[in-house]
PDB file of C-alpha atoms in Angstrom:
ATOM      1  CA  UNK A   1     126.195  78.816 127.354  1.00 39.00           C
ATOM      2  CA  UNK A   2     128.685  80.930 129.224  1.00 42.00           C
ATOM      3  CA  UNK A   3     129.974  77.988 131.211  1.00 42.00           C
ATOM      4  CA  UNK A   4     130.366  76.038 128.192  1.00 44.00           C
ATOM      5  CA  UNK A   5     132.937  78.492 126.260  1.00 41.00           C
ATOM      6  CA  UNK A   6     134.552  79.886 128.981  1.00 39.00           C
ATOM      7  CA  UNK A   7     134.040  77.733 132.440  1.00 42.00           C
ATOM      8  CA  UNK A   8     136.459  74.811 131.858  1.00 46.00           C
ATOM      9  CA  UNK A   9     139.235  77.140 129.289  1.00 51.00           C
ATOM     10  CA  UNK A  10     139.830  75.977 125.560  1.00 56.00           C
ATOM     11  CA  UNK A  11     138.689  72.384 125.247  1.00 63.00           C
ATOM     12  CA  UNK A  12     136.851  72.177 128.145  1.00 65.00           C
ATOM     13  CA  UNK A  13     133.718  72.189 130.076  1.00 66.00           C
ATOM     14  CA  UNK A  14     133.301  72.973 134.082  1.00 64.00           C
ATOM     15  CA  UNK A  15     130.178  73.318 135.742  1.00 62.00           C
ATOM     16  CA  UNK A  16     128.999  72.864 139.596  1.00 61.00           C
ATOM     17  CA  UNK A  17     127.142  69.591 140.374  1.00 61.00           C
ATOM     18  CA  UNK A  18     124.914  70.002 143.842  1.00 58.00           C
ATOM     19  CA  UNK A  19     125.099  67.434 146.414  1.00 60.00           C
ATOM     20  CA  UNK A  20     123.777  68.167 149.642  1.00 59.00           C
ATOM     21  CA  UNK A  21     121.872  71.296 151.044  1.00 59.00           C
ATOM     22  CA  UNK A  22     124.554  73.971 150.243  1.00 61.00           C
ATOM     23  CA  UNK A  23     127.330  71.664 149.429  1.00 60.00           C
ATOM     24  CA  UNK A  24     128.461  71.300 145.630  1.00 65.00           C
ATOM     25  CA  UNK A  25     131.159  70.167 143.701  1.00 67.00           C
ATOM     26  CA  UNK A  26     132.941  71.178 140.632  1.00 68.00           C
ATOM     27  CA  UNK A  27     133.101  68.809 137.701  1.00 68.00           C
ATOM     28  CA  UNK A  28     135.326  69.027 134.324  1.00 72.00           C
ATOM     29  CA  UNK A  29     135.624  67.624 131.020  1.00 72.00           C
ATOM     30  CA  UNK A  30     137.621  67.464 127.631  1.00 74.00           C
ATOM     31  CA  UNK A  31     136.679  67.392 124.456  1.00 71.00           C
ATOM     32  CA  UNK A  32     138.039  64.381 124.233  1.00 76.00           C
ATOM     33  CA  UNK A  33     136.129  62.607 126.113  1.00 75.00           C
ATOM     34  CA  UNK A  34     132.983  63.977 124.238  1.00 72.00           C
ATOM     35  CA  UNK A  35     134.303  62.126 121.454  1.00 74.00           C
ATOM     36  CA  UNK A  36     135.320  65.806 119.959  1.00 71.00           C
ATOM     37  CA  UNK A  37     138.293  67.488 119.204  1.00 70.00           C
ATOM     38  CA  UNK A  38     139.207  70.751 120.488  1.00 69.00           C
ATOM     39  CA  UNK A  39     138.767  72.829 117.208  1.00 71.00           C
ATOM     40  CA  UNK A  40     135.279  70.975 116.808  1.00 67.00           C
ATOM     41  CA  UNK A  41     134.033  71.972 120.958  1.00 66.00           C
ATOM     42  CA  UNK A  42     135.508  75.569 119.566  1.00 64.00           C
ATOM     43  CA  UNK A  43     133.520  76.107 116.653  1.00 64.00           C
ATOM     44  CA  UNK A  44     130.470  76.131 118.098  1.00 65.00           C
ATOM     45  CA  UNK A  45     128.647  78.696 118.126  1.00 62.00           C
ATOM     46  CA  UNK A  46     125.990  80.036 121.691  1.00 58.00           C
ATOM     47  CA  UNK A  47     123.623  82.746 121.109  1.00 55.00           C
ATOM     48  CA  UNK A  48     121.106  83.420 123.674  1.00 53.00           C
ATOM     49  CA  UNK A  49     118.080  85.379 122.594  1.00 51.00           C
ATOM     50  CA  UNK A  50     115.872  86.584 125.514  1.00 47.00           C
ATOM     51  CA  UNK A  51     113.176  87.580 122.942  1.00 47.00           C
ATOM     52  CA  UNK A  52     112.118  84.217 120.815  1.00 46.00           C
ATOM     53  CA  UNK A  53     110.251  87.244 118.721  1.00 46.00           C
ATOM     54  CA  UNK A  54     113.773  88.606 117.623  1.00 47.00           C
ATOM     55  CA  UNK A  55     114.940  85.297 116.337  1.00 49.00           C
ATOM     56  CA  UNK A  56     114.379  84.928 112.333  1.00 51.00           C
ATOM     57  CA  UNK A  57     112.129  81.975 111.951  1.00 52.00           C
ATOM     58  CA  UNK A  58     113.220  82.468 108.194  1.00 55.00           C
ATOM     59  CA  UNK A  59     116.612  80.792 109.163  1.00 66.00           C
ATOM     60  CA  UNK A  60     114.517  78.340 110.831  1.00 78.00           C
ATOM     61  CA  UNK A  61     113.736  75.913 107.869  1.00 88.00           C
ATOM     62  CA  UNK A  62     114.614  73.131 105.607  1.00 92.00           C
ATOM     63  CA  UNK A  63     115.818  70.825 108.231  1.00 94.00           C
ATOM     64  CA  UNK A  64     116.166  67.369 107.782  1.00 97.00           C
ATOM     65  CA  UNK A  65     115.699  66.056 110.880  1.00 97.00           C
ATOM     66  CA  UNK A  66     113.838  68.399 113.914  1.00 95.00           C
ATOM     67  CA  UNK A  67     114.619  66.746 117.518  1.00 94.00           C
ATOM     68  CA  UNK A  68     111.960  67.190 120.949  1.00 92.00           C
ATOM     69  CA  UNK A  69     112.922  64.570 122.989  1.00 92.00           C
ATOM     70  CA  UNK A  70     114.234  65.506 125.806  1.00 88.00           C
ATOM     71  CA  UNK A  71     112.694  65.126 128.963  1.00 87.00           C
ATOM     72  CA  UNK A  72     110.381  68.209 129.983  1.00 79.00           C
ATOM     73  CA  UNK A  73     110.667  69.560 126.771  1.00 80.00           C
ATOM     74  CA  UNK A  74     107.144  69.225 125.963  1.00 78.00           C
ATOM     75  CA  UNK A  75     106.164  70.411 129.153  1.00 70.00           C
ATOM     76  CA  UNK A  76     108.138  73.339 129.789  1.00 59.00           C
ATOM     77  CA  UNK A  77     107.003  74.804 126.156  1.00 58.00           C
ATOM     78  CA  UNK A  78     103.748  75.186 124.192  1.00 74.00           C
ATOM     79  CA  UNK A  79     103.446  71.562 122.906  1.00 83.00           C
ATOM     80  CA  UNK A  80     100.343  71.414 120.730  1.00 84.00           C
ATOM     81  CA  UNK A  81     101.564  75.042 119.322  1.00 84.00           C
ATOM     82  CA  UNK A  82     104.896  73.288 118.439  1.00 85.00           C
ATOM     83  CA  UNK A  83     103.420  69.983 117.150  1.00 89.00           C
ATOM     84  CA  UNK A  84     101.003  71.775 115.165  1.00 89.00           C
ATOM     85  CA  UNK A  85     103.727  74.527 113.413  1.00 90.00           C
ATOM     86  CA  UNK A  86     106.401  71.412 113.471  1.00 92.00           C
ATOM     87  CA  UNK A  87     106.213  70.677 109.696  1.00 94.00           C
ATOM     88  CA  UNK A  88     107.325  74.403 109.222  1.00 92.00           C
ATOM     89  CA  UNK A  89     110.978  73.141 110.174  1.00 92.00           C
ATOM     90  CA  UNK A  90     111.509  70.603 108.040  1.00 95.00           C
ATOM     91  CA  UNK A  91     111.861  69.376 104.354  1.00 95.00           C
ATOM     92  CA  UNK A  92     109.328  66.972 102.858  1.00 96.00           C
ATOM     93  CA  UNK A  93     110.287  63.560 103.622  1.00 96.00           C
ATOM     94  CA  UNK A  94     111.835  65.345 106.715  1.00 97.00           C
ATOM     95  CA  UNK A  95     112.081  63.273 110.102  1.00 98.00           C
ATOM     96  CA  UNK A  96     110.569  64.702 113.648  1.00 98.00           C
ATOM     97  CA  UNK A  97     111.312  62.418 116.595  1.00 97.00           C
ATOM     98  CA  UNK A  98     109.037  63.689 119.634  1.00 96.00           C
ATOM     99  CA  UNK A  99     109.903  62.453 123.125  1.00 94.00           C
ATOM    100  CA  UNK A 100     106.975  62.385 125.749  1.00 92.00           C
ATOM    101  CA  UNK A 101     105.690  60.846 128.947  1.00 90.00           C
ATOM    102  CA  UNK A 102     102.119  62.087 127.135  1.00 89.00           C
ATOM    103  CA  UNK A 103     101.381  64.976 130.180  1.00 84.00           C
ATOM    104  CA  UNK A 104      99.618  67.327 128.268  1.00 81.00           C
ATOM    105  CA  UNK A 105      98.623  70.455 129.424  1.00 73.00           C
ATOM    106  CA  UNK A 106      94.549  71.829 129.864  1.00 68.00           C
ATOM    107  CA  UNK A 107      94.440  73.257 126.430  1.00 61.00           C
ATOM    108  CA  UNK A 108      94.838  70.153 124.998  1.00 59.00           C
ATOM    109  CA  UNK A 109      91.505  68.201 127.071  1.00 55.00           C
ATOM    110  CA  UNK A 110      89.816  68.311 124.016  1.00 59.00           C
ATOM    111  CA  UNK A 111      92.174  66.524 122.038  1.00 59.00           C
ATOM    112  CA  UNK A 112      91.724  63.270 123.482  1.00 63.00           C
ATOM    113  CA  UNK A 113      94.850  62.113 126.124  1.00 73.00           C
ATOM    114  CA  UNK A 114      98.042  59.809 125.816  1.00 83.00           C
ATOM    115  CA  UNK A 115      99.079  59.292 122.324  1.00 88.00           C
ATOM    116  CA  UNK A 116      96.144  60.179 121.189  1.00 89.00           C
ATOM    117  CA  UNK A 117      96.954  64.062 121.404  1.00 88.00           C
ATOM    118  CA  UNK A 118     100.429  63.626 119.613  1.00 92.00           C
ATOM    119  CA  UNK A 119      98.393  62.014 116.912  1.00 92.00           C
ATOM    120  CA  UNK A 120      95.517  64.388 116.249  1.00 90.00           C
ATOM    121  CA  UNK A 121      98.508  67.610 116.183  1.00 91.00           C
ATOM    122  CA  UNK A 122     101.068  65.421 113.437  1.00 94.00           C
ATOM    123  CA  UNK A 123      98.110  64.262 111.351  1.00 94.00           C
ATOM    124  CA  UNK A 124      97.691  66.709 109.412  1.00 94.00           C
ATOM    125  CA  UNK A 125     101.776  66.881 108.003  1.00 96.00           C
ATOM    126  CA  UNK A 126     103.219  63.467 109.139  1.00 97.00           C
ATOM    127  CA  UNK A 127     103.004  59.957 109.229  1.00 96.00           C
ATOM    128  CA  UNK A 128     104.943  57.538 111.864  1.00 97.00           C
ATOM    129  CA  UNK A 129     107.725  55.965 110.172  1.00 97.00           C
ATOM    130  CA  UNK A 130     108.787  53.737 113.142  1.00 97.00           C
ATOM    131  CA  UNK A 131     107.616  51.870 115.965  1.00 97.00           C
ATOM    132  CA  UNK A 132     108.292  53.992 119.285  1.00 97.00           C
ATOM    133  CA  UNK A 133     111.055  53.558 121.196  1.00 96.00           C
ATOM    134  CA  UNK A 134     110.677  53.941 125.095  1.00 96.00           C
ATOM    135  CA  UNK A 135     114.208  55.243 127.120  1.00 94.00           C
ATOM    136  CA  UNK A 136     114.256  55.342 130.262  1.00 92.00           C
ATOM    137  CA  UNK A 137     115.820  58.634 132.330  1.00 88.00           C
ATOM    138  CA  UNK A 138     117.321  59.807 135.545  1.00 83.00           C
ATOM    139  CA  UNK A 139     117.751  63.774 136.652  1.00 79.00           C
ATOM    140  CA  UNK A 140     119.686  64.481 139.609  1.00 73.00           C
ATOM    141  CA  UNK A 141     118.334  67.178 141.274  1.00 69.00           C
ATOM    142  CA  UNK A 142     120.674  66.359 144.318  1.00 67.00           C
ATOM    143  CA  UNK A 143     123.474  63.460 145.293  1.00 67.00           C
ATOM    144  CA  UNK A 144     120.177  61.868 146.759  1.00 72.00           C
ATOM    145  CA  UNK A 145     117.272  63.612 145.073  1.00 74.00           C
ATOM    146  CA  UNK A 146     116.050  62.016 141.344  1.00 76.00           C
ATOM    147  CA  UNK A 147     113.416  62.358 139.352  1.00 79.00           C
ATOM    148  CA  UNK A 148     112.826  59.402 136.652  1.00 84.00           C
ATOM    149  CA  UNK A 149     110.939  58.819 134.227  1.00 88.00           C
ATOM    150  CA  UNK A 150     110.274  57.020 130.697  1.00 93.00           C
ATOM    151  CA  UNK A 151     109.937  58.915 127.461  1.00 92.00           C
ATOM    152  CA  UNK A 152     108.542  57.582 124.299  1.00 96.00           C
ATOM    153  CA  UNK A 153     110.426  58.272 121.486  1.00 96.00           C
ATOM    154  CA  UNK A 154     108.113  58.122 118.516  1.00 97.00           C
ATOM    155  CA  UNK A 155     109.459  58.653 114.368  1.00 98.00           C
ATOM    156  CA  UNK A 156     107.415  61.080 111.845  1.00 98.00           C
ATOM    157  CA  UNK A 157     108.156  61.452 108.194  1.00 98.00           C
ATOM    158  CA  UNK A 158     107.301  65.087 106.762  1.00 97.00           C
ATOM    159  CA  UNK A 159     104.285  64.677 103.832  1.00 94.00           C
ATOM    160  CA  UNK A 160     105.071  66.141 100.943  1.00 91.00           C
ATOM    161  CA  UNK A 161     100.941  68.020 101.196  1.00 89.00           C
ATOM    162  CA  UNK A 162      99.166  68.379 104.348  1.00 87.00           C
ATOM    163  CA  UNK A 163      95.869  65.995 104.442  1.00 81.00           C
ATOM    164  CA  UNK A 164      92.385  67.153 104.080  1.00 76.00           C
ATOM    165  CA  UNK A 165      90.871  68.563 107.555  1.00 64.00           C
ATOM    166  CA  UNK A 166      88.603  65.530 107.190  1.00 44.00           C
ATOM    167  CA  UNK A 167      91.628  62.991 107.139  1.00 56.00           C
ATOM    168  CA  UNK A 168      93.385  64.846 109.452  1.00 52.00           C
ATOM    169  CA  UNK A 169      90.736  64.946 112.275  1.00 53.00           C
ATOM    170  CA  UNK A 170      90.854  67.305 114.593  1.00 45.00           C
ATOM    171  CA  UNK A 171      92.681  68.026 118.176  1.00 44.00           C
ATOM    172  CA  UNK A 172      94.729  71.232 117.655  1.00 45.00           C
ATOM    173  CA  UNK A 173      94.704  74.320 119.831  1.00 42.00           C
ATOM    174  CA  UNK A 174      93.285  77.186 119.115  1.00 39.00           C
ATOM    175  CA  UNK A 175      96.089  79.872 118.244  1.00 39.00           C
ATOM    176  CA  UNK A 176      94.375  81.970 121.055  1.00 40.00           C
ATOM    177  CA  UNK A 177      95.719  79.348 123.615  1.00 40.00           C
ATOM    178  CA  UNK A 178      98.463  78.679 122.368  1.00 42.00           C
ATOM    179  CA  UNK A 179      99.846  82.094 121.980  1.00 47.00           C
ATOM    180  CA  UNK A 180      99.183  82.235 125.669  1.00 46.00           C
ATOM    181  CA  UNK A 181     100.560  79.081 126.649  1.00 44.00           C
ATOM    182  CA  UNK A 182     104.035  80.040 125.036  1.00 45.00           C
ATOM    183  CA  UNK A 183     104.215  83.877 126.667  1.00 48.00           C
ATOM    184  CA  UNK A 184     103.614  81.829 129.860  1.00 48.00           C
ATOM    185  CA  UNK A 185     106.636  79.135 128.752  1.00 47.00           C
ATOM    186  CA  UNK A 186     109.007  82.115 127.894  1.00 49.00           C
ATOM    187  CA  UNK A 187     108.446  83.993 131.184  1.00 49.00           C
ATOM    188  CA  UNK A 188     108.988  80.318 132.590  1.00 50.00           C
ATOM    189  CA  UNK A 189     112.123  79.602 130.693  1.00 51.00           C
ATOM    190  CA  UNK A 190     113.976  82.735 131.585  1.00 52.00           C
ATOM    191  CA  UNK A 191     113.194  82.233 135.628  1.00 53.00           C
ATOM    192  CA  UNK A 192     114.705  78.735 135.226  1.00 53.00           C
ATOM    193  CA  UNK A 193     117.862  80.110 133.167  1.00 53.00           C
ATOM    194  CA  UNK A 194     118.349  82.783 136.380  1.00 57.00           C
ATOM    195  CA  UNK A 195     118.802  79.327 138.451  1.00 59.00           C
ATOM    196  CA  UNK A 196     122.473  78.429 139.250  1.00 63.00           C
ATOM    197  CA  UNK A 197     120.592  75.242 140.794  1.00 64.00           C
ATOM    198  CA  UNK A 198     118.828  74.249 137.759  1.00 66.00           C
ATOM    199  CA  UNK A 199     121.452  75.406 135.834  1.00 66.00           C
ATOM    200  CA  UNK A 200     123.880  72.732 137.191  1.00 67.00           C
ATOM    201  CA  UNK A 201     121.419  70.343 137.046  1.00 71.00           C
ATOM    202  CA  UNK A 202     121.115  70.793 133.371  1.00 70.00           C
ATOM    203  CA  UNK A 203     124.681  70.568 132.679  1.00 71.00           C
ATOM    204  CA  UNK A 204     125.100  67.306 134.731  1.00 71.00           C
ATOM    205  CA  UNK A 205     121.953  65.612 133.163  1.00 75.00           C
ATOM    206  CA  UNK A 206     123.969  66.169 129.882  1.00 75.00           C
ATOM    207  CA  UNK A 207     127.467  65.673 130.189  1.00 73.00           C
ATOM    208  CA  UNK A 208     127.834  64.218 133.923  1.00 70.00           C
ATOM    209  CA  UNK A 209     129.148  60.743 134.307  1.00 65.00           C
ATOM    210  CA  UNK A 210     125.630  58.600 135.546  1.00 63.00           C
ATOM    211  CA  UNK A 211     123.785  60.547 132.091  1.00 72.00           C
ATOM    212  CA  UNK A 212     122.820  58.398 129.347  1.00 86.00           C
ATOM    213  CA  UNK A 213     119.817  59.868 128.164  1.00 89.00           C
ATOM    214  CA  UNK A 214     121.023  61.959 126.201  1.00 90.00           C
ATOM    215  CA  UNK A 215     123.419  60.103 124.096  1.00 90.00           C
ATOM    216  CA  UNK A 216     120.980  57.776 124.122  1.00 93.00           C
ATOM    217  CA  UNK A 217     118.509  59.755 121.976  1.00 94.00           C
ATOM    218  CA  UNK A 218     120.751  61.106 119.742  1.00 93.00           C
ATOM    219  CA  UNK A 219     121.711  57.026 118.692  1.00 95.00           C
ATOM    220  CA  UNK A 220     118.174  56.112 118.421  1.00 97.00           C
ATOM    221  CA  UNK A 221     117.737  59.323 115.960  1.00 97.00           C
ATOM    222  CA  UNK A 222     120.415  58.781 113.790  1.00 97.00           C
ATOM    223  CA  UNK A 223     119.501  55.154 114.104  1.00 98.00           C
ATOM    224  CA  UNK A 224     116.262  55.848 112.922  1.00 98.00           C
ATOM    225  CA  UNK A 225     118.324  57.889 109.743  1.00 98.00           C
ATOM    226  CA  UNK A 226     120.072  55.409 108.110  1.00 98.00           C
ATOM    227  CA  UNK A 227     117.252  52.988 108.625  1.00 97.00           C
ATOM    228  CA  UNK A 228     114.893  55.598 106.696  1.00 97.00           C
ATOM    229  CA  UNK A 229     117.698  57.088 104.362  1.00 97.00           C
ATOM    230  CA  UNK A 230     117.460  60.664 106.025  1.00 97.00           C
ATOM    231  CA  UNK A 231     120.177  62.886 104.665  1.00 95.00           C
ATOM    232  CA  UNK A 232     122.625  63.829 107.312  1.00 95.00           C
ATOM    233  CA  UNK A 233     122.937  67.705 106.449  1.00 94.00           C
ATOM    234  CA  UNK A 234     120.882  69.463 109.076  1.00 93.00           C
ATOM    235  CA  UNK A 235     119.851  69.051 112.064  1.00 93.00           C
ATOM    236  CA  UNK A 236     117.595  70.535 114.849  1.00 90.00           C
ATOM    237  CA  UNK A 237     117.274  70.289 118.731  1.00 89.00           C
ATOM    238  CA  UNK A 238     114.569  71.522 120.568  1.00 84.00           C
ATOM    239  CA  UNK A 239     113.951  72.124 123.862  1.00 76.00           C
ATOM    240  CA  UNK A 240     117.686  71.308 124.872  1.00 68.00           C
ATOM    241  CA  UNK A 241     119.793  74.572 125.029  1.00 64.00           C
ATOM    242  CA  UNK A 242     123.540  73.243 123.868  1.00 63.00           C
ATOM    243  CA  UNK A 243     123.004  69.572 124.897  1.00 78.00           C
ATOM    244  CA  UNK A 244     124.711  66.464 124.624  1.00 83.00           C
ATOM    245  CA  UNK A 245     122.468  65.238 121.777  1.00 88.00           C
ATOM    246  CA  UNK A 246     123.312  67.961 119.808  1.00 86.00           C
ATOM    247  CA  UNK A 247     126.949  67.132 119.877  1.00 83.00           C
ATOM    248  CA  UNK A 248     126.287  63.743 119.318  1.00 87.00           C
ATOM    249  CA  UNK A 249     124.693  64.863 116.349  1.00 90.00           C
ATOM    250  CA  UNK A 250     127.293  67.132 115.123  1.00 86.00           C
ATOM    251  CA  UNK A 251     129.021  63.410 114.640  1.00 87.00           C
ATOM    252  CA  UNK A 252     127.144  62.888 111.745  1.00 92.00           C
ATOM    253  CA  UNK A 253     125.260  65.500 110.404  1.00 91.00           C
ATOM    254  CA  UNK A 254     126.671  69.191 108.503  1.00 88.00           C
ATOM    255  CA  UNK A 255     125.080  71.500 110.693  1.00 86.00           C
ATOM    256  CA  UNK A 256     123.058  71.483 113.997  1.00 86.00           C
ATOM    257  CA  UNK A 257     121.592  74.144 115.580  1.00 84.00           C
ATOM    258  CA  UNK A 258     120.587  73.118 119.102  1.00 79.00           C
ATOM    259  CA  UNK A 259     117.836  75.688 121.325  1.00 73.00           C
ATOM    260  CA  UNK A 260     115.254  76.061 124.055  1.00 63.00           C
TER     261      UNK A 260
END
């Protein structure tokens, strides 16, 4: 968040793009060229927590459209504690758009695997909306180092009730394991943040010049709300820090708050 206010000056972002072994190189851009103006770029507001306990999860409600779709996202946090706590976030008739390869972690074996676990943790609050959407990625960890990948997008539209347990089915974890699984995440999460590496990585997977991911995502979401009449008021990103989605997003909808 630093390096986006303050790296690149007013209108600008800089960050440091790895190459080879030691070797890096800076890279810079406007506003402009995010499709954003320099009083929109300077507007928005960073706030890093280092406790997620100190954040008010009262502010973190009535949303009409909740976003986990970038790559890792579902790894790197407690994904069957989000899934299952997901409908928390949003209005009724709300729209979650999950992104996953479908690697779940052990404490979700008992679910069932593939899609099968994303199922059994919405049932209870959503329905699918859409068919999935599959977008293919690329992360530069170096100039000759990638990992890719396909994510599925998939659509859910918030029920106004939650089902019966019966209709539902089961597949959640137990809040035991996933209270545990997220103190592990945030302890993971803050290492990764220390990480002027992974750091640059991030920033280049989101606004460098061979990224499309990203704005990718954010075109299949809002996409997905005109096609299912979504009101564009407010928006959130998950799992994505200050991201290029989120700007994308910022397009179109009133507010957007964008975190890990």
């Amino acid at each position: 968040a630093e390096q986006l206010l303050a790296g690149g000056g007013a209108g600008r972002l800089r960050w440091a793009n790895y190459l080879e072994g030691d070797f890096n190189e800076h890279r810079e851009l406007a506003a402009a060229e995010l499709g954003l103006s320099e009083a929109a770029l300077g507007a928005l507001q960073w706030h890093q927590v280092p406790d997620f306990a100190a954040v008010d999860a009262r502010k973190l409600r009535d949303y009409d459209l909740v976003v986990c779709a970038q790559p890792g996202a579902l790894r790197a946090s407690d994904p069957l504690g989000f899934l299952a706590g997901a409908h928390q976030l949003l209005k009724p008739g709300g729209l979650l758009v999950v992104g996953t390869q479908y690697e779940w972690p052990s404490a979700a074996a008992g679910a069932g695997s593939g899609k099968e676990v994303l199922e059994a943790a919405l049932a209870p609050w959503f329905e699918e909306a859409l068919e999935p959407q599959d977008l293919p990625f690329a992360k530069a960890e170096t100039a000759r180092k990638f990992e890719c990948g396909v994510q599925q997008l998939s659509f859910w539209r918030r029920r106004e009730q939650e089902l019966p347990a019966a209709a539902a089915g089961a597949g959640a974890a137990s809040p035991a394991a996933s209270g545990a699984a997220a103190a592990a995440a945030e302890a993971q999460g803050q290492a990764v943040y220390d990480d002027e590496a992974v750091l640059g990585q991030y920033l280049d997977f989101h606004y460098g010049p061979q990224s499309e991911y990203p704005a990718a995502c954010a075109a299949l979401c809002l996409e997905a709300v005109r096609e299912l009449g979504v009101a564009p008021q407010r928006a959130l990103e998950v799992g994505a820090g200050p991201g290029r989605a989120s700007l994308e997003l910022s397009k179109v909808f009133g507010h957007v708050d964008g975190g890990d």
